mmCIF file of C-alpha atoms in Angstrom:
data_model
loop_
_atom_site.group_PDB
_atom_site.id
_atom_site.type_symbol
_atom_site.label_atom_id
_atom_site.label_comp_id
_atom_site.label_asym_id
_atom_site.label_seq_id
_atom_site.Cartn_x
_atom_site.Cartn_y
_atom_site.Cartn_z
ATOM 1 C CA MET A 1 -19.586 -43.672 -53.027
ATOM 2 C CA SER A 2 -18.940 -40.690 -55.290
ATOM 3 C CA THR A 3 -15.465 -39.173 -55.372
ATOM 4 C CA SER A 4 -16.943 -35.732 -56.095
ATOM 5 C CA LYS A 5 -16.071 -32.864 -53.758
ATOM 6 C CA LYS A 6 -19.732 -31.904 -53.494
ATOM 7 C CA PRO A 7 -20.406 -34.109 -50.450
ATOM 8 C CA LEU A 8 -17.459 -32.541 -48.627
ATOM 9 C CA ARG A 9 -18.776 -29.060 -49.294
ATOM 10 C CA TRP A 10 -22.192 -30.220 -48.159
ATOM 11 C CA VAL A 11 -20.727 -31.576 -44.914
ATOM 12 C CA ARG A 12 -18.892 -28.344 -44.302
ATOM 13 C CA ALA A 13 -22.001 -26.280 -44.983
ATOM 14 C CA THR A 14 -24.071 -28.501 -42.742
ATOM 15 C CA LEU A 15 -21.541 -28.209 -39.898
ATOM 16 C CA ALA A 16 -21.384 -24.435 -40.341
ATOM 17 C CA ALA A 17 -25.163 -24.199 -40.189
ATOM 18 C CA ALA A 18 -25.226 -26.352 -37.050
ATOM 19 C CA VAL A 19 -22.636 -24.178 -35.349
ATOM 20 C CA THR A 20 -24.589 -21.048 -36.297
ATOM 21 C CA ALA A 21 -27.815 -22.530 -34.965
ATOM 22 C CA LEU A 22 -26.087 -23.553 -31.734
ATOM 23 C CA THR A 23 -24.680 -20.069 -31.315
ATOM 24 C CA LEU A 24 -28.092 -18.526 -31.803
ATOM 25 C CA THR A 25 -30.074 -20.887 -29.614
ATOM 26 C CA VAL A 26 -27.780 -21.472 -26.603
ATOM 27 C CA ALA A 27 -27.750 -18.405 -24.369
ATOM 28 C CA PRO A 28 -24.785 -17.627 -22.139
ATOM 29 C CA ALA A 29 -25.171 -18.512 -18.470
ATOM 30 C CA ALA A 30 -25.162 -14.839 -17.516
ATOM 31 C CA HIS A 31 -24.460 -11.448 -19.033
ATOM 32 C CA ALA A 32 -22.811 -8.300 -17.813
ATOM 33 C CA ASP A 33 -25.181 -5.527 -16.711
ATOM 34 C CA THR A 34 -22.469 -2.917 -17.241
ATOM 35 C CA PRO A 35 -20.216 -2.687 -20.319
ATOM 36 C CA GLY A 36 -16.833 -4.130 -19.456
ATOM 37 C CA GLN A 37 -18.064 -5.807 -16.267
ATOM 38 C CA PRO A 38 -17.006 -9.460 -15.851
ATOM 39 C CA PRO A 39 -19.864 -11.771 -16.922
ATOM 40 C CA LEU A 40 -20.041 -13.693 -13.605
ATOM 41 C CA PRO A 41 -21.979 -16.710 -14.892
ATOM 42 C CA ASP A 42 -24.480 -18.575 -12.729
ATOM 43 C CA GLY A 43 -23.137 -21.194 -10.390
ATOM 44 C CA PHE A 44 -22.882 -22.534 -6.836
ATOM 45 C CA GLY A 45 -26.637 -22.174 -6.405
ATOM 46 C CA LEU A 46 -26.720 -18.521 -7.494
ATOM 47 C CA THR A 47 -28.749 -17.379 -10.492
ATOM 48 C CA LYS A 48 -28.060 -13.938 -11.855
ATOM 49 C CA VAL A 49 -31.179 -11.904 -12.702
ATOM 50 C CA ALA A 50 -31.759 -8.432 -14.082
ATOM 51 C CA THR A 51 -30.686 -5.550 -11.862
ATOM 52 C CA ASP A 52 -32.866 -2.469 -11.461
ATOM 53 C CA PRO A 53 -31.968 0.016 -14.230
ATOM 54 C CA ALA A 54 -31.483 2.827 -11.707
ATOM 55 C CA ILE A 55 -28.822 0.732 -9.976
ATOM 56 C CA VAL A 56 -27.210 -0.266 -13.268
ATOM 57 C CA ALA A 57 -27.002 3.395 -14.261
ATOM 58 C CA ALA A 58 -24.692 4.024 -11.305
ATOM 59 C CA ASN A 59 -22.508 0.990 -12.003
ATOM 60 C CA THR A 60 -18.988 1.276 -13.334
ATOM 61 C CA PRO A 61 -16.715 -1.537 -14.525
ATOM 62 C CA THR A 62 -14.863 -1.414 -11.180
ATOM 63 C CA ASN A 63 -17.754 -0.639 -8.800
ATOM 64 C CA PHE A 64 -20.980 -2.408 -9.645
ATOM 65 C CA VAL A 65 -23.970 -4.244 -8.208
ATOM 66 C CA ILE A 66 -25.364 -7.525 -9.488
ATOM 67 C CA THR A 67 -28.625 -9.195 -8.484
ATOM 68 C CA VAL A 68 -28.977 -12.892 -7.731
ATOM 69 C CA THR A 69 -31.484 -15.394 -6.458
ATOM 70 C CA THR A 70 -30.792 -18.500 -4.394
ATOM 71 C CA PRO A 71 -33.018 -21.230 -2.937
ATOM 72 C CA GLN A 72 -31.260 -20.599 0.376
ATOM 73 C CA VAL A 73 -32.817 -17.153 0.963
ATOM 74 C CA ALA A 74 -36.178 -15.875 -0.230
ATOM 75 C CA GLY A 75 -36.254 -12.953 -2.641
ATOM 76 C CA THR A 76 -33.630 -11.265 -4.791
ATOM 77 C CA HIS A 77 -30.277 -10.119 -3.437
ATOM 78 C CA HIS A 78 -27.767 -7.464 -4.399
ATOM 79 C CA ILE A 79 -24.029 -8.023 -4.299
ATOM 80 C CA ARG A 80 -21.714 -5.030 -4.669
ATOM 81 C CA ILE A 81 -18.278 -5.754 -6.125
ATOM 82 C CA MET A 82 -15.366 -3.294 -6.159
ATOM 83 C CA LEU A 83 -12.454 -4.276 -8.376
ATOM 84 C CA PRO A 84 -8.933 -2.840 -8.337
ATOM 85 C CA ALA A 85 -8.138 -0.179 -10.931
ATOM 86 C CA ASP A 86 -5.767 -2.462 -12.833
ATOM 87 C CA TYR A 87 -8.071 -5.481 -12.902
ATOM 88 C CA TYR A 88 -8.711 -5.207 -16.641
ATOM 89 C CA THR A 89 -5.194 -4.264 -17.676
ATOM 90 C CA ASN A 90 -3.054 -6.513 -15.486
ATOM 91 C CA THR A 91 -4.816 -9.684 -16.580
ATOM 92 C CA THR A 92 -2.421 -12.129 -14.935
ATOM 93 C CA LYS A 93 -2.694 -10.587 -11.470
ATOM 94 C CA HIS A 94 -4.743 -12.185 -8.687
ATOM 95 C CA TYR A 95 -6.022 -10.289 -5.665
ATOM 96 C CA PRO A 96 -6.935 -10.735 -1.976
ATOM 97 C CA VAL A 97 -10.598 -10.301 -1.099
ATOM 98 C CA LEU A 98 -12.383 -8.417 1.681
ATOM 99 C CA TYR A 99 -15.974 -9.434 2.367
ATOM 100 C CA PHE A 100 -17.785 -6.526 4.005
ATOM 101 C CA LEU A 101 -21.153 -7.063 5.742
ATOM 102 C CA HIS A 102 -23.695 -4.261 6.154
ATOM 103 C CA GLY A 103 -25.963 -3.466 9.084
ATOM 104 C CA THR A 104 -29.709 -3.846 9.602
ATOM 105 C CA GLY A 105 -32.043 -1.956 7.343
ATOM 106 C CA ASP A 106 -29.424 -1.569 4.617
ATOM 107 C CA ASP A 107 -28.678 -2.958 1.168
ATOM 108 C CA PRO A 108 -25.431 -3.288 -0.827
ATOM 109 C CA ALA A 109 -27.088 -1.292 -3.616
ATOM 110 C CA ASN A 110 -26.803 1.732 -1.313
ATOM 111 C CA ALA A 111 -23.928 3.706 -2.851
ATOM 112 C CA SER A 112 -22.876 4.914 0.610
ATOM 113 C CA LEU A 113 -21.584 1.409 1.344
ATOM 114 C CA ALA A 114 -18.817 1.945 -1.218
ATOM 115 C CA TRP A 115 -16.753 3.593 1.510
ATOM 116 C CA PRO A 116 -14.106 6.101 0.347
ATOM 117 C CA ALA A 117 -11.369 4.011 1.995
ATOM 118 C CA LEU A 118 -12.478 0.981 -0.025
ATOM 119 C CA ARG A 119 -12.573 2.982 -3.256
ATOM 120 C CA ASP A 120 -9.078 4.255 -2.421
ATOM 121 C CA ALA A 121 -7.933 0.670 -1.926
ATOM 122 C CA SER A 122 -9.333 -0.207 -5.344
ATOM 123 C CA ALA A 123 -7.505 2.741 -6.846
ATOM 124 C CA ARG A 124 -4.309 1.409 -5.273
ATOM 125 C CA SER A 125 -4.989 -1.943 -6.958
ATOM 126 C CA SER A 126 -4.651 -3.777 -3.688
ATOM 127 C CA MET A 127 -7.727 -5.963 -3.303
ATOM 128 C CA ILE A 128 -11.232 -6.920 -4.369
ATOM 129 C CA THR A 129 -14.113 -5.962 -2.063
ATOM 130 C CA VAL A 130 -17.392 -7.898 -2.041
ATOM 131 C CA GLU A 131 -20.460 -6.658 -0.156
ATOM 132 C CA PRO A 132 -23.214 -9.319 -0.202
ATOM 133 C CA ASP A 133 -26.800 -8.732 0.835
ATOM 134 C CA GLY A 134 -27.446 -9.685 4.448
ATOM 135 C CA GLY A 135 -31.130 -8.776 4.456
ATOM 136 C CA LEU A 136 -32.797 -6.053 6.486
ATOM 137 C CA ARG A 137 -32.529 -8.353 9.511
ATOM 138 C CA GLY A 138 -31.010 -11.606 8.281
ATOM 139 C CA TRP A 139 -28.460 -11.625 11.119
ATOM 140 C CA TYR A 140 -25.953 -13.572 9.032
ATOM 141 C CA ALA A 141 -27.248 -16.902 10.237
ATOM 142 C CA ASN A 142 -29.290 -19.905 9.169
ATOM 143 C CA TRP A 143 -32.533 -19.298 11.019
ATOM 144 C CA LEU A 144 -33.927 -22.017 13.229
ATOM 145 C CA ASN A 145 -37.424 -21.554 11.767
ATOM 146 C CA GLN A 146 -37.482 -21.642 7.955
ATOM 147 C CA ASN A 147 -41.295 -21.602 7.811
ATOM 148 C CA THR A 148 -42.099 -18.030 8.793
ATOM 149 C CA ALA A 149 -43.652 -15.325 6.604
ATOM 150 C CA ALA A 150 -40.082 -14.320 5.701
ATOM 151 C CA GLY A 151 -39.498 -17.581 3.810
ATOM 152 C CA ALA A 152 -36.137 -19.335 3.535
ATOM 153 C CA GLN A 153 -33.456 -17.602 5.635
ATOM 154 C CA ASN A 154 -30.189 -19.522 5.272
ATOM 155 C CA TRP A 155 -27.871 -16.525 5.165
ATOM 156 C CA GLU A 156 -24.733 -18.304 6.355
ATOM 157 C CA THR A 157 -25.095 -20.972 3.676
ATOM 158 C CA PHE A 158 -25.726 -18.271 1.071
ATOM 159 C CA HIS A 159 -22.586 -16.326 1.984
ATOM 160 C CA LEU A 160 -20.053 -18.997 2.914
ATOM 161 C CA GLY A 161 -21.269 -21.840 0.738
ATOM 162 C CA GLN A 162 -22.323 -19.891 -2.356
ATOM 163 C CA VAL A 163 -21.037 -16.308 -2.605
ATOM 164 C CA ILE A 164 -17.407 -17.066 -1.701
ATOM 165 C CA PRO A 165 -16.957 -19.945 -4.188
ATOM 166 C CA PHE A 166 -18.900 -17.939 -6.810
ATOM 167 C CA ILE A 167 -16.465 -15.034 -6.451
ATOM 168 C CA ASP A 168 -13.404 -17.296 -6.408
ATOM 169 C CA ALA A 169 -14.589 -19.071 -9.559
ATOM 170 C CA ASP A 170 -15.461 -15.968 -11.573
ATOM 171 C CA LEU A 171 -12.911 -13.346 -10.492
ATOM 172 C CA ARG A 172 -9.129 -13.445 -10.229
ATOM 173 C CA THR A 173 -8.884 -13.907 -6.484
ATOM 174 C CA ILE A 174 -6.186 -15.503 -4.361
ATOM 175 C CA PRO A 175 -8.521 -18.177 -2.980
ATOM 176 C CA ASP A 176 -6.935 -18.989 0.360
ATOM 177 C CA LYS A 177 -7.279 -18.059 4.019
ATOM 178 C CA ALA A 178 -4.224 -15.780 4.048
ATOM 179 C CA HIS A 179 -5.734 -13.569 1.360
ATOM 180 C CA ARG A 180 -9.352 -13.460 2.541
ATOM 181 C CA ALA A 181 -10.782 -11.152 5.242
ATOM 182 C CA ILE A 182 -14.223 -10.409 6.631
ATOM 183 C CA ALA A 183 -15.496 -7.250 8.313
ATOM 184 C CA GLY A 184 -18.846 -5.680 9.074
ATOM 185 C CA LEU A 185 -20.689 -2.935 10.890
ATOM 186 C CA SER A 186 -23.431 -3.218 13.514
ATOM 187 C CA MET A 187 -25.373 -6.392 12.593
ATOM 188 C CA GLY A 188 -22.606 -7.004 10.058
ATOM 189 C CA GLY A 189 -20.045 -6.830 12.857
ATOM 190 C CA PHE A 190 -21.826 -9.763 14.433
ATOM 191 C CA GLY A 191 -21.867 -11.497 11.044
ATOM 192 C CA ALA A 192 -18.126 -11.019 10.544
ATOM 193 C CA MET A 193 -17.218 -12.395 13.976
ATOM 194 C CA HIS A 194 -19.779 -15.202 13.741
ATOM 195 C CA TYR A 195 -18.578 -16.333 10.311
ATOM 196 C CA ALA A 196 -14.911 -16.106 11.301
ATOM 197 C CA GLU A 197 -15.596 -18.274 14.352
ATOM 198 C CA ASP A 198 -17.667 -20.789 12.402
ATOM 199 C CA ARG A 199 -15.161 -21.012 9.542
ATOM 200 C CA PRO A 200 -11.703 -19.932 10.744
ATOM 201 C CA ASP A 201 -10.277 -21.884 7.811
ATOM 202 C CA LEU A 202 -11.644 -19.233 5.444
ATOM 203 C CA PHE A 203 -10.371 -15.957 6.929
ATOM 204 C CA SER A 204 -7.089 -14.511 8.189
ATOM 205 C CA GLN A 205 -8.500 -11.149 9.336
ATOM 206 C CA VAL A 206 -11.766 -10.125 10.974
ATOM 207 C CA ALA A 207 -13.076 -6.688 11.962
ATOM 208 C CA SER A 208 -16.129 -5.413 13.813
ATOM 209 C CA LEU A 209 -17.261 -1.805 13.462
ATOM 210 C CA SER A 210 -19.761 -0.912 16.208
ATOM 211 C CA GLY A 211 -20.705 -4.559 16.168
ATOM 212 C CA ALA A 212 -23.557 -6.349 17.908
ATOM 213 C CA ILE A 213 -20.961 -8.883 18.961
ATOM 214 C CA ASP A 214 -22.245 -10.024 22.340
ATOM 215 C CA LEU A 215 -25.461 -12.041 22.245
ATOM 216 C CA GLY A 216 -24.779 -13.637 25.621
ATOM 217 C CA ARG A 217 -26.787 -13.296 28.782
ATOM 218 C CA ASP A 218 -24.519 -10.518 30.039
ATOM 219 C CA SER A 219 -25.565 -8.337 27.087
ATOM 220 C CA MET A 220 -29.288 -8.868 26.817
ATOM 221 C CA ASP A 221 -29.709 -5.363 25.372
ATOM 222 C CA VAL A 222 -28.052 -6.463 22.123
ATOM 223 C CA ARG A 223 -29.996 -9.716 22.080
ATOM 224 C CA MET A 224 -33.237 -7.794 22.495
ATOM 225 C CA ALA A 225 -32.155 -5.457 19.678
ATOM 226 C CA ALA A 226 -31.989 -8.496 17.397
ATOM 227 C CA VAL A 227 -35.429 -9.564 18.611
ATOM 228 C CA GLY A 228 -36.675 -6.056 17.830
ATOM 229 C CA THR A 229 -35.784 -6.501 14.178
ATOM 230 C CA LEU A 230 -37.609 -9.830 14.030
ATOM 231 C CA THR A 231 -40.771 -8.451 15.601
ATOM 232 C CA ASN A 232 -40.491 -4.963 14.069
ATOM 233 C CA GLY A 233 -40.170 -3.559 17.554
ATOM 234 C CA ALA A 234 -38.823 -0.162 18.514
ATOM 235 C CA GLY A 235 -35.424 0.795 19.865
ATOM 236 C CA VAL A 236 -33.389 -1.676 17.833
ATOM 237 C CA LEU A 237 -29.650 -1.535 17.138
ATOM 238 C CA CYS A 238 -29.926 -0.457 13.521
ATOM 239 C CA GLY A 239 -26.746 0.397 11.674
ATOM 240 C CA SER A 240 -28.251 1.702 8.449
ATOM 241 C CA SER A 241 -25.951 4.205 6.767
ATOM 242 C CA THR A 242 -29.000 5.828 5.182
ATOM 243 C CA ASN A 243 -31.337 5.908 8.160
ATOM 244 C CA PRO A 244 -29.550 5.299 11.489
ATOM 245 C CA SER A 245 -32.797 5.564 13.476
ATOM 246 C CA CYS A 246 -34.357 2.555 11.663
ATOM 247 C CA PRO A 247 -37.920 3.102 12.945
ATOM 248 C CA GLY A 248 -39.098 -0.351 11.845
ATOM 249 C CA GLY A 249 -40.174 -2.038 8.662
ATOM 250 C CA PHE A 250 -37.696 -4.914 8.616
ATOM 251 C CA GLY A 251 -39.945 -7.144 6.548
ATOM 252 C CA PRO A 252 -42.705 -9.564 7.533
ATOM 253 C CA THR A 253 -43.065 -9.711 11.302
ATOM 254 C CA VAL A 254 -41.886 -13.031 12.706
ATOM 255 C CA ASP A 255 -41.772 -14.308 16.250
ATOM 256 C CA SER A 256 -38.828 -13.791 18.561
ATOM 257 C CA ASP A 257 -37.878 -17.473 18.358
ATOM 258 C CA ALA A 258 -37.428 -17.525 14.569
ATOM 259 C CA LEU A 259 -33.695 -16.801 14.544
ATOM 260 C CA PHE A 260 -32.126 -18.906 17.331
ATOM 261 C CA GLY A 261 -35.108 -20.145 19.297
ATOM 262 C CA THR A 262 -36.253 -18.498 22.479
ATOM 263 C CA PRO A 263 -33.972 -15.604 23.459
ATOM 264 C CA TYR A 264 -35.182 -15.590 27.046
ATOM 265 C CA PRO A 265 -32.844 -17.226 29.603
ATOM 266 C CA PHE A 266 -35.375 -18.948 31.845
ATOM 267 C CA SER A 267 -32.435 -20.744 33.391
ATOM 268 C CA ILE A 268 -34.175 -21.829 36.585
ATOM 269 C CA PHE A 269 -36.811 -23.896 34.800
ATOM 270 C CA TYR A 270 -35.282 -24.353 31.348
ATOM 271 C CA PRO A 271 -31.491 -24.343 31.639
ATOM 272 C CA PHE A 272 -31.024 -24.882 27.901
ATOM 273 C CA SER A 273 -33.736 -22.497 26.709
ATOM 274 C CA ASP A 274 -31.412 -20.064 24.923
ATOM 275 C CA VAL A 275 -28.705 -22.526 23.937
ATOM 276 C CA LEU A 276 -28.592 -21.459 20.274
ATOM 277 C CA TRP A 277 -28.201 -17.782 21.160
ATOM 278 C CA ASN A 278 -25.259 -18.692 23.367
ATOM 279 C CA ALA A 279 -23.802 -20.948 20.669
ATOM 280 C CA ALA A 280 -23.875 -18.035 18.199
ATOM 281 C CA ASP A 281 -22.521 -15.475 20.666
ATOM 282 C CA PRO A 282 -19.134 -14.264 19.351
ATOM 283 C CA SER A 283 -17.994 -13.006 22.753
ATOM 284 C CA THR A 284 -17.794 -16.484 24.295
ATOM 285 C CA HIS A 285 -16.173 -18.424 21.435
ATOM 286 C CA LEU A 286 -13.200 -16.174 20.758
ATOM 287 C CA SER A 287 -10.633 -18.949 21.035
ATOM 288 C CA LYS A 288 -11.789 -20.048 17.571
ATOM 289 C CA LEU A 289 -10.101 -16.893 16.234
ATOM 290 C CA THR A 290 -6.650 -17.917 17.477
ATOM 291 C CA GLY A 291 -4.009 -16.754 15.022
ATOM 292 C CA MET A 292 -6.390 -14.435 13.200
ATOM 293 C CA GLY A 293 -5.950 -10.667 13.005
ATOM 294 C CA ILE A 294 -8.787 -9.090 15.041
ATOM 295 C CA SER A 295 -9.842 -5.423 14.802
ATOM 296 C CA LEU A 296 -12.507 -3.805 16.984
ATOM 297 C CA TYR A 297 -13.861 -0.265 16.527
ATOM 298 C CA VAL A 298 -16.514 1.458 18.618
ATOM 299 C CA GLY A 299 -17.587 4.810 20.087
ATOM 300 C CA ASN A 300 -19.503 5.636 23.253
ATOM 301 C CA GLY A 301 -22.677 7.261 21.953
ATOM 302 C CA ASN A 302 -21.744 10.204 24.168
ATOM 303 C CA GLY A 303 -22.906 8.187 27.142
ATOM 304 C CA ASN A 304 -26.511 8.315 25.971
ATOM 305 C CA PRO A 305 -28.414 5.006 26.370
ATOM 306 C CA ALA A 306 -30.771 6.169 23.609
ATOM 307 C CA ASP A 307 -27.858 6.017 21.169
ATOM 308 C CA GLU A 308 -27.255 2.563 19.701
ATOM 309 C CA GLU A 309 -23.512 3.108 19.990
ATOM 310 C CA PHE A 310 -23.761 3.188 23.780
ATOM 311 C CA TRP A 311 -24.795 -0.480 23.698
ATOM 312 C CA ALA A 312 -22.343 -1.382 20.952
ATOM 313 C CA GLU A 313 -19.558 -0.075 23.216
ATOM 314 C CA SER A 314 -20.705 -2.353 26.015
ATOM 315 C CA ALA A 315 -20.748 -5.387 23.711
ATOM 316 C CA THR A 316 -17.335 -4.558 22.232
ATOM 317 C CA THR A 317 -15.865 -4.028 25.684
ATOM 318 C CA HIS A 318 -17.020 -7.529 26.692
ATOM 319 C CA VAL A 319 -15.261 -8.968 23.646
ATOM 320 C CA LYS A 320 -12.059 -7.031 24.332
ATOM 321 C CA THR A 321 -12.058 -8.157 27.976
ATOM 322 C CA ASN A 322 -12.519 -11.787 26.956
ATOM 323 C CA LEU A 323 -9.764 -11.544 24.337
ATOM 324 C CA ASP A 324 -7.392 -10.131 26.930
ATOM 325 C CA ALA A 325 -8.273 -12.939 29.332
ATOM 326 C CA LEU A 326 -7.347 -15.445 26.623
ATOM 327 C CA GLY A 327 -4.110 -13.630 25.883
ATOM 328 C CA MET A 328 -5.240 -12.991 22.310
ATOM 329 C CA PRO A 329 -3.994 -9.776 20.675
ATOM 330 C CA SER A 330 -6.356 -7.354 18.949
ATOM 331 C CA HIS A 331 -6.397 -3.900 17.427
ATOM 332 C CA TYR A 332 -8.922 -2.110 19.658
ATOM 333 C CA VAL A 333 -10.081 1.467 19.087
ATOM 334 C CA ASP A 334 -12.686 3.076 21.337
ATOM 335 C CA TYR A 335 -12.913 6.589 19.916
ATOM 336 C CA GLY A 336 -15.402 7.722 22.569
ATOM 337 C CA ASN A 337 -17.224 10.831 21.403
ATOM 338 C CA GLY A 338 -15.341 10.770 18.108
ATOM 339 C CA ALA A 339 -13.039 13.701 18.786
ATOM 340 C CA GLY A 340 -10.141 13.440 16.338
ATOM 341 C CA TRP A 341 -11.727 10.483 14.542
ATOM 342 C CA GLY A 342 -12.575 12.004 11.170
ATOM 343 C CA THR A 343 -15.980 13.693 11.213
ATOM 344 C CA CYS A 344 -17.303 11.142 13.708
ATOM 345 C CA ALA A 345 -19.271 12.393 16.723
ATOM 346 C CA GLY A 346 -19.320 9.076 18.564
ATOM 347 C CA HIS A 347 -22.650 7.937 17.173
ATOM 348 C CA HIS A 348 -23.818 4.731 15.483
ATOM 349 C CA ASP A 349 -23.588 6.208 12.015
ATOM 350 C CA ALA A 350 -21.772 6.447 8.691
ATOM 351 C CA PRO A 351 -19.233 9.182 9.553
ATOM 352 C CA CYS A 352 -17.782 7.022 12.319
ATOM 353 C CA TRP A 353 -17.687 3.896 10.165
ATOM 354 C CA ALA A 354 -16.024 5.813 7.339
ATOM 355 C CA ALA A 355 -13.314 6.855 9.814
ATOM 356 C CA ASP A 356 -12.993 3.254 11.038
ATOM 357 C CA MET A 357 -12.369 2.171 7.472
ATOM 358 C CA VAL A 358 -9.656 4.797 7.020
ATOM 359 C CA ASP A 359 -7.785 3.078 9.853
ATOM 360 C CA PHE A 360 -8.671 -0.508 8.985
ATOM 361 C CA VAL A 361 -8.140 -0.715 5.224
ATOM 362 C CA PRO A 362 -4.419 0.223 5.129
ATOM 363 C CA ARG A 363 -3.762 -2.173 7.988
ATOM 364 C CA LEU A 364 -5.589 -4.904 6.084
ATOM 365 C CA GLU A 365 -3.611 -4.155 2.921
ATOM 366 C CA ALA A 366 -0.390 -4.440 4.907
ATOM 367 C CA ALA A 367 -1.522 -7.788 6.336
ATOM 368 C CA PHE A 368 -2.376 -9.076 2.877
ATOM 369 C CA GLY A 369 0.982 -7.854 1.593
ATOM 370 C CA ALA A 370 2.800 -9.638 4.391
#
């Protein structure tokens, strides 16, 4: 073998060329849509795809929307993330996380879901907020029937089994129960209570804002509201901050049994006909929330049965009554017609939920701090 240095230079050049080729040919797992935004690489079953340019244009490094796909739920899905103001400067700090679930007919890309109270919390550098897509009528559940025109509908698996570990892996969270909370409005109120009951090991705080939180037989109005979204029926409990009346158009029409089987309690002939609806009913499984901070907010719709909030009050009252019977404490606010509650007028709409958040977020920050 020659003792010349030429072979060594050749080896070095060859290695350099290989590294360059590798750099050019191996793409990163994901890229940031907004300059300065964390890259959030693919993982846990989530694949990041391009976000609509109009949405990207409104993104900031601390308040942005990403788009993902997952085999668990058909279609593409937006996730809004709000980071504390010091996230990029205090690089050793880790933060609690609030998961906030939207109502029917809405989408995390809707800028109105970045509630002022949540933006204030970010400015105070107190916590990360994550708002995952729950579909126009996904109902925060793994549907019984996965073979409808809507395609795969495993929302609970998507959120609890994919989104939460994805966020914990890619952002500086404090990944434990004491520093994780879940809240939601309308359909999202059901989702928050349902998830907290299914996985009490994940959350220390739960909140329902005008929630559809009683799917039991003593609140068939709310159950039928859920059915209305499946069948694109009228008079549903909507909860869209952009269009509270939600006149329909929730996606491909599916049958009323698609979510939890038959919703109809034919108890005389079929005593177990609606067993899955009862199993998912937050109002009758509240003992699973023992030790958790529970917050309930609702108005009265001004006593008008045509107002969705009228029925949300009934459902929330059932939950409060059952909590009291169990001796479980809760923070319960029934602001009635909204007098003195921000700009709320007691309806099932954004002004009331914005006022709810003004009360809830500082209390949540204090709980996280404790």
